Structures are given as C-alpha cells and as structure tokens.
Amino acid sequence: MSLTLYNTLTRRKEAFDPIDPAHVRMYVCGPTVYDFAHIGNARPVIVFDLLYRMLRHEYGAEHVTYVRNITDVDDKISARAAEEGISIRKLTERTTAQFHADIAALGVLPPSHEPRATEHIAGMIDIISTLIERGHAYAAEGHVLFHVPSMKGYGKLSGRSLDEMVAGARVEVAPYKKDAMDFVLWKPSPADLPGWESPWGRGRPGWHIECSAMSAAHLGERFDIHGGGIDLIFPHHENEIAQSRCAFGTDVMATVWMHNGFLQVEGQKMSKSLGNFITIHELLADWPGEVLRLNMLRTHYRQPIDWTLKGLEESAKMLGGWFAGGPDVAAEFAPDVLAALRDDLNTPQAIAEMHQLADARSSLAAMGFKGDLTDPRASKVDRAQVETMIGQRIAARDARNWAESDRIRDALVAMGIQLKDSKDPRTGELVTTWEVKR
Ligand code: AMP
Ligand code: ZN
C-alpha cells in the first residue's frame, strides 16, 4: 500500500506520486522569528516532522529533501528590535535559537535545509524582475506589485470568489495599485528599516515572495509537497503559487498542498488579550517534550485541536504506560500502525492500533518518541530538602505532634510535592513516597 495524502488543491485524498521517487521534495512555511513560538506554531512543525519521517521510511532517508524556512525580515521583527533597543540580527538570532531548542525537545528532526529569507534576497529580485518582464508585475512609487488579473486560475487553491478574496485579504487600498487584489512583491524601506538595493530602489521583500525564492533555490521550480497551517492557504499560499507559476511558466508549483487545522486552548482562540497564550517554552517547563508531541498527534492534523490540561494529563499517562518497560528500542512501525499513518497521517488510528500492541515502543520510536519522560518539574525540586522534610514529618508523627506533621505536609504541597503514606507490610513501619504534582 502506498502513501495517501489529502490535497487542498484538488480537495481529495490522493495516492502520493512523487515527481522523482529518488528525490522527494517538501517545503513547509516556517516561523517569523520575533518572539518565543507558541503551541499553535508547534503544530505544523510536529505534523510535518511526522510526514518527513514517513517519507524517509517510504523512499529512504537519502531520497527526501525537506526545507523549512525562517522568516527573518518582517515588520513585526523590526518593531520588536526597536522596542528592545537591539539590532534585528541580534533579535532574530536569539529567537531562532529559542525556536530550535524548543522544537528539538518536541522530538523534531532538523530539516535538510533551513534557509533564512535574508540569505535569498538576490533570488527574490530575480523572480520579481522576471514577473515584470512577463507582464505579471509592475513597479509603482518604489513598490512592485503582482497584478492578479494577469494570471488565469488565480484563486484555485482557496476556491474563493474574487469578492471573498478581496474581503479575506483585507486589501490595502493604495493609489498606486492597478487592481484591489494586487499584492506587494517589493516595498521601499526608509533608512531605519532593513533594506537592500534593487532595480526599484532600496527596499525589502513582501512575505509571499520569500517562500517562492527559497523553495525554488532548494527544491526547484516544481516540487512534491508544500505545507503549512490552514491560515496560510489564503493569501500566502495562493500568492506563492501565482508568483512561482507565472515566473517559471509551470502549471503547478507543488503537486500536493497540505494544511494543518488550527489549535485553540481550553475551547478558546489563543490570544494575548485573553491571557491564554502559551509558548512551547513555558509548556516545556512543566511537561516532557514528548508528552506535548503525543498530545498534538492524538488529533488528526486536519481537524481543529483543543489544547487542554486534561488532554496533557492523559497523554502523559499514555506515554508512561507505553514506556514502562524502558525506552531503548529500535525504530520500526508495526504493520497496523504503518497502515494508519499511510492513510493521510491518521495518527488517532495509529494510536488506537498502538493500544492493541503488546509492546508499542518500536512504533513510538519510528514516530519520533524516544521515551525520555523526565519530568522537568522534578529536576527543579530540591530533592535533598524534600527528603529532609519528609524525615522531619515522620519524626513529628512518631512524637504524635500532628500539628507539626500537618504543617510540614502543607509546606510540601505548596512546593508542588504530593506525599503518599503507606505501611511496610512486613515491618509495619510508615513509608512515605513522593512525586511532583501538576
Ligand atoms: P507564523 O509565524 O505566524 O507565520 O506561523 C508559523 C506557522 O504556524 C504557520 O504554518 C501557521 O499556519 C502556524 N500557526 C500559527 N498559529 C497557529 C494555530 N493557532 N494553530 C495551528 N497552526 C498555527
Ligand atoms: Zn510560505
């Protein structure tokens, strides 16, 4: 059986048929690095890491190229750097390093290439020049715009009408635009913003052109899979397609377009104003990274996911059970697990199959779980202090000083320590064990 993937472009599941099985190529839009990544950003990273592992399994690791970019030029980045009084470079280097540390803890493999937008400005200028030559773009007042009516078939990916697109894009009205839908390929930069010399003056690229240039540089003008979150279908991916197809004269940019559903938190849209905005970094202070990974994969990637504390607790328990026999095993998919994953990455089904296995660890290893379930909270607790306090509590109980014994227990609870008292069945002695409570 082969790999089947849902294609946003055709709106159906299709047997995956790479252009060249000896060189399977995938591009996924990466983060804009201006702050810690949130748990919603982790979703495409984890989902497409699993797909990368599947492709390596199906075609051989040396036959798969995976590109995930870093957007390191953006107005949010410039604004944040100015706020902090540091250089843009310093900010993007710090936030990129944080991103790498976070996702490594989630069991994510590094992609084959991780291009940064600022390393590909020349390629962007080339594509923009070609688009102008071919009558798909025009320069106006230091800007270069893509002329949407010049492309037949614009809007095929999102399947929206022109009116819906105008509303959805919240199009900026500008006097230099020939059509309301036209979008920016290049814009002028004042001296206090990042800028590069170009045929249209000192300026910086629009966001969409970055991905057209980076994917072409590493994967060629036509490749197999393009992925990202569902919010990117329009306008970002629609515009990437318009730029690449019109510049390269191709009838498709990528064969398969894949989009993960959105993540919300405890039933609500995640937002800073609601106070439910959680970063991967914060979650990693409380949970092993692999618990976050499993919790993400328990929902099918195309469904919306509700990220809850209850879900995390269940995921922690599940992993603890599966890895009770220790972590060391070779990675190998059990046949039923593999069949589920080949069916458009049906992870809920794969997990159901793993519950039927006597030992799920090799399938888990193949899915990127190592069984490292070290509780990050436990490592922050001063073990010696906890043991001393437990000793003092036992002494207080022996002296029938219940008030003191309760006081020590409450102090431990306040430190996040849960005590469990039991009697040694042979000696009748009181034994106290403890764990870190969430
Ligand atoms: P950004 O840095 O905002 O461009 O986002 C990087 C990636 O994270 C994109 O693929 C987005 O679609 C994805 N993303 C952002 N927010 C969420 C969310 N709440 N749920 C799922 N994916 C998201
Ligand atoms: Zn992109």
JSON list of N, CA, C and O in Angstrom, two decimals, residues 30 38 43 67 81 100 102 111 114 157 180 184 211 218 222 269 291 300 332 343 361 366 378 395 421:
[
{"chain": "A", "resi": 30, "resn": "GLY", "atom": "N", "xyz": [7.97, 28.19, 7.55]},
{"chain": "A", "resi": 30, "resn": "GLY", "atom": "CA", "xyz": [8.45, 28.21, 8.93]},
{"chain": "A", "resi": 30, "resn": "GLY", "atom": "C", "xyz": [8.04, 29.49, 9.65]},
{"chain": "A", "resi": 30, "resn": "GLY", "atom": "O", "xyz": [7.25, 30.28, 9.12]},
{"chain": "A", "resi": 38, "resn": "HIS", "atom": "N", "xyz": [4.62, 29.94, 19.86]},
{"chain": "A", "resi": 38, "resn": "HIS", "atom": "CA", "xyz": [3.53, 29.43, 20.71]},
{"chain": "A", "resi": 38, "resn": "HIS", "atom": "C", "xyz": [3.17, 28.00, 20.31]},
{"chain": "A", "resi": 38, "resn": "HIS", "atom": "O", "xyz": [3.65, 27.48, 19.31]},
{"chain": "A", "resi": 43, "resn": "ARG", "atom": "N", "xyz": [2.32, 23.08, 15.93]},
{"chain": "A", "resi": 43, "resn": "ARG", "atom": "CA", "xyz": [1.52, 22.06, 15.23]},
{"chain": "A", "resi": 43, "resn": "ARG", "atom": "C", "xyz": [2.08, 21.72, 13.84]},
{"chain": "A", "resi": 43, "resn": "ARG", "atom": "O", "xyz": [2.34, 20.54, 13.57]},
{"chain": "A", "resi": 67, "resn": "VAL", "atom": "N", "xyz": [12.60, 21.17, 3.30]},
{"chain": "A", "resi": 67, "resn": "VAL", "atom": "CA", "xyz": [13.01, 22.56, 3.52]},
{"chain": "A", "resi": 67, "resn": "VAL", "atom": "C", "xyz": [11.96, 23.25, 4.40]},
{"chain": "A", "resi": 67, "resn": "VAL", "atom": "O", "xyz": [10.77, 23.22, 4.09]},
{"chain": "A", "resi": 81, "resn": "ALA", "atom": "N", "xyz": [12.60, 44.67, 17.59]},
{"chain": "A", "resi": 81, "resn": "ALA", "atom": "CA", "xyz": [14.01, 45.01, 17.79]},
{"chain": "A", "resi": 81, "resn": "ALA", "atom": "C", "xyz": [14.14, 46.46, 18.26]},
{"chain": "A", "resi": 81, "resn": "ALA", "atom": "O", "xyz": [14.91, 46.76, 19.18]},
{"chain": "A", "resi": 100, "resn": "HIS", "atom": "N", "xyz": [14.78, 26.62, 17.88]},
{"chain": "A", "resi": 100, "resn": "HIS", "atom": "CA", "xyz": [15.48, 25.34, 17.70]},
{"chain": "A", "resi": 100, "resn": "HIS", "atom": "C", "xyz": [15.49, 24.51, 18.97]},
{"chain": "A", "resi": 100, "resn": "HIS", "atom": "O", "xyz": [15.26, 23.29, 18.94]},
{"chain": "A", "resi": 102, "resn": "ASP", "atom": "N", "xyz": [13.37, 24.68, 21.48]},
{"chain": "A", "resi": 102, "resn": "ASP", "atom": "CA", "xyz": [12.00, 24.24, 21.77]},
{"chain": "A", "resi": 102, "resn": "ASP", "atom": "C", "xyz": [11.61, 23.03, 20.94]},
{"chain": "A", "resi": 102, "resn": "ASP", "atom": "O", "xyz": [11.11, 22.03, 21.48]},
{"chain": "A", "resi": 111, "resn": "PRO", "atom": "N", "xyz": [15.32, 19.91, 9.54]},
{"chain": "A", "resi": 111, "resn": "PRO", "atom": "CA", "xyz": [15.04, 19.70, 8.11]},
{"chain": "A", "resi": 111, "resn": "PRO", "atom": "C", "xyz": [16.36, 19.60, 7.34]},
{"chain": "A", "resi": 111, "resn": "PRO", "atom": "O", "xyz": [17.41, 19.92, 7.88]},
{"chain": "A", "resi": 114, "resn": "GLU", "atom": "N", "xyz": [17.41, 24.82, 6.08]},
{"chain": "A", "resi": 114, "resn": "GLU", "atom": "CA", "xyz": [16.61, 25.80, 6.80]},
{"chain": "A", "resi": 114, "resn": "GLU", "atom": "C", "xyz": [17.03, 27.20, 6.34]},
{"chain": "A", "resi": 114, "resn": "GLU", "atom": "O", "xyz": [17.74, 27.92, 7.04]},
{"chain": "A", "resi": 157, "resn": "LEU", "atom": "N", "xyz": [-6.48, 27.42, -5.33]},
{"chain": "A", "resi": 157, "resn": "LEU", "atom": "CA", "xyz": [-6.18, 26.71, -4.08]},
{"chain": "A", "resi": 157, "resn": "LEU", "atom": "C", "xyz": [-7.24, 26.97, -3.02]},
{"chain": "A", "resi": 157, "resn": "LEU", "atom": "O", "xyz": [-7.73, 26.06, -2.38]},
{"chain": "A", "resi": 180, "resn": "ALA", "atom": "N", "xyz": [-7.47, 46.08, -6.91]},
{"chain": "A", "resi": 180, "resn": "ALA", "atom": "CA", "xyz": [-7.53, 45.95, -5.45]},
{"chain": "A", "resi": 180, "resn": "ALA", "atom": "C", "xyz": [-6.83, 44.70, -4.95]},
{"chain": "A", "resi": 180, "resn": "ALA", "atom": "O", "xyz": [-6.27, 44.67, -3.85]},
{"chain": "A", "resi": 184, "resn": "VAL", "atom": "N", "xyz": [1.89, 43.04, -2.82]},
{"chain": "A", "resi": 184, "resn": "VAL", "atom": "CA", "xyz": [3.25, 43.58, -2.82]},
{"chain": "A", "resi": 184, "resn": "VAL", "atom": "C", "xyz": [4.31, 42.49, -2.98]},
{"chain": "A", "resi": 184, "resn": "VAL", "atom": "O", "xyz": [4.29, 41.48, -2.27]},
{"chain": "A", "resi": 211, "resn": "CYS", "atom": "N", "xyz": [9.01, 32.83, 0.11]},
{"chain": "A", "resi": 211, "resn": "CYS", "atom": "CA", "xyz": [8.86, 31.36, 0.00]},
{"chain": "A", "resi": 211, "resn": "CYS", "atom": "C", "xyz": [9.01, 30.89, -1.43]},
{"chain": "A", "resi": 211, "resn": "CYS", "atom": "O", "xyz": [9.54, 29.80, -1.67]},
{"chain": "A", "resi": 218, "resn": "HIS", "atom": "N", "xyz": [16.07, 25.66, -3.31]},
{"chain": "A", "resi": 218, "resn": "HIS", "atom": "CA", "xyz": [16.44, 24.37, -2.74]},
{"chain": "A", "resi": 218, "resn": "HIS", "atom": "C", "xyz": [15.73, 23.18, -3.36]},
{"chain": "A", "resi": 218, "resn": "HIS", "atom": "O", "xyz": [16.21, 22.05, -3.27]},
{"chain": "A", "resi": 222, "resn": "ARG", "atom": "N", "xyz": [9.44, 23.18, -9.52]},
{"chain": "A", "resi": 222, "resn": "ARG", "atom": "CA", "xyz": [8.27, 22.34, -9.30]},
{"chain": "A", "resi": 222, "resn": "ARG", "atom": "C", "xyz": [8.68, 21.25, -8.33]},
{"chain": "A", "resi": 222, "resn": "ARG", "atom": "O", "xyz": [9.73, 20.63, -8.51]},
{"chain": "A", "resi": 269, "resn": "LYS", "atom": "N", "xyz": [-10.02, 30.60, 21.32]},
{"chain": "A", "resi": 269, "resn": "LYS", "atom": "CA", "xyz": [-8.96, 31.05, 20.44]},
{"chain": "A", "resi": 269, "resn": "LYS", "atom": "C", "xyz": [-7.81, 31.57, 21.30]},
{"chain": "A", "resi": 269, "resn": "LYS", "atom": "O", "xyz": [-8.04, 32.29, 22.28]},
{"chain": "A", "resi": 291, "resn": "VAL", "atom": "N", "xyz": [5.46, 14.44, 25.72]},
{"chain": "A", "resi": 291, "resn": "VAL", "atom": "CA", "xyz": [4.04, 14.49, 26.09]},
{"chain": "A", "resi": 291, "resn": "VAL", "atom": "C", "xyz": [3.34, 15.53, 25.20]},
{"chain": "A", "resi": 291, "resn": "VAL", "atom": "O", "xyz": [2.23, 15.31, 24.71]},
{"chain": "A", "resi": 300, "resn": "HIS", "atom": "N", "xyz": [-6.24, 14.24, 14.59]},
{"chain": "A", "resi": 300, "resn": "HIS", "atom": "CA", "xyz": [-5.83, 14.19, 13.18]},
{"chain": "A", "resi": 300, "resn": "HIS", "atom": "C", "xyz": [-5.41, 15.60, 12.73]},
{"chain": "A", "resi": 300, "resn": "HIS", "atom": "O", "xyz": [-6.05, 16.58, 13.11]},
{"chain": "A", "resi": 332, "resn": "GLU", "atom": "N", "xyz": [10.71, 0.88, 14.51]},
{"chain": "A", "resi": 332, "resn": "GLU", "atom": "CA", "xyz": [10.10, 0.09, 13.44]},
{"chain": "A", "resi": 332, "resn": "GLU", "atom": "C", "xyz": [8.60, 0.14, 13.59]},
{"chain": "A", "resi": 332, "resn": "GLU", "atom": "O", "xyz": [8.06, -0.14, 14.66]},
{"chain": "A", "resi": 343, "resn": "ASP", "atom": "N", "xyz": [-2.44, 6.32, 5.60]},
{"chain": "A", "resi": 343, "resn": "ASP", "atom": "CA", "xyz": [-3.75, 6.86, 5.23]},
{"chain": "A", "resi": 343, "resn": "ASP", "atom": "C", "xyz": [-3.83, 8.31, 5.70]},
{"chain": "A", "resi": 343, "resn": "ASP", "atom": "O", "xyz": [-4.41, 8.62, 6.74]},
{"chain": "A", "resi": 361, "resn": "ARG", "atom": "N", "xyz": [6.57, 0.21, 21.76]},
{"chain": "A", "resi": 361, "resn": "ARG", "atom": "CA", "xyz": [7.73, 1.13, 21.79]},
{"chain": "A", "resi": 361, "resn": "ARG", "atom": "C", "xyz": [8.44, 1.30, 20.46]},
{"chain": "A", "resi": 361, "resn": "ARG", "atom": "O", "xyz": [8.90, 2.39, 20.13]},
{"chain": "A", "resi": 366, "resn": "ALA", "atom": "N", "xyz": [9.61, 4.94, 15.91]},
{"chain": "A", "resi": 366, "resn": "ALA", "atom": "CA", "xyz": [9.54, 5.32, 14.50]},
{"chain": "A", "resi": 366, "resn": "ALA", "atom": "C", "xyz": [8.77, 6.62, 14.30]},
{"chain": "A", "resi": 366, "resn": "ALA", "atom": "O", "xyz": [9.00, 7.35, 13.34]},
{"chain": "A", "resi": 378, "resn": "ALA", "atom": "N", "xyz": [10.40, 17.83, 38.31]},
{"chain": "A", "resi": 378, "resn": "ALA", "atom": "CA", "xyz": [11.14, 17.10, 39.32]},
{"chain": "A", "resi": 378, "resn": "ALA", "atom": "C", "xyz": [12.57, 17.61, 39.39]},
{"chain": "A", "resi": 378, "resn": "ALA", "atom": "O", "xyz": [13.16, 17.71, 40.47]},
{"chain": "A", "resi": 395, "resn": "ALA", "atom": "N", "xyz": [9.22, 12.05, 62.04]},
{"chain": "A", "resi": 395, "resn": "ALA", "atom": "CA", "xyz": [9.61, 12.24, 63.45]},
{"chain": "A", "resi": 395, "resn": "ALA", "atom": "C", "xyz": [8.48, 12.91, 64.22]},
{"chain": "A", "resi": 395, "resn": "ALA", "atom": "O", "xyz": [8.18, 12.52, 65.36]},
{"chain": "A", "resi": 421, "resn": "ASP", "atom": "N", "xyz": [1.51, 8.05, 51.83]},
{"chain": "A", "resi": 421, "resn": "ASP", "atom": "CA", "xyz": [1.92, 7.28, 53.00]},
{"chain": "A", "resi": 421, "resn": "ASP", "atom": "C", "xyz": [1.44, 5.84, 52.86]},
{"chain": "A", "resi": 421, "resn": "ASP", "atom": "O", "xyz": [0.34, 5.59, 52.42]}
]
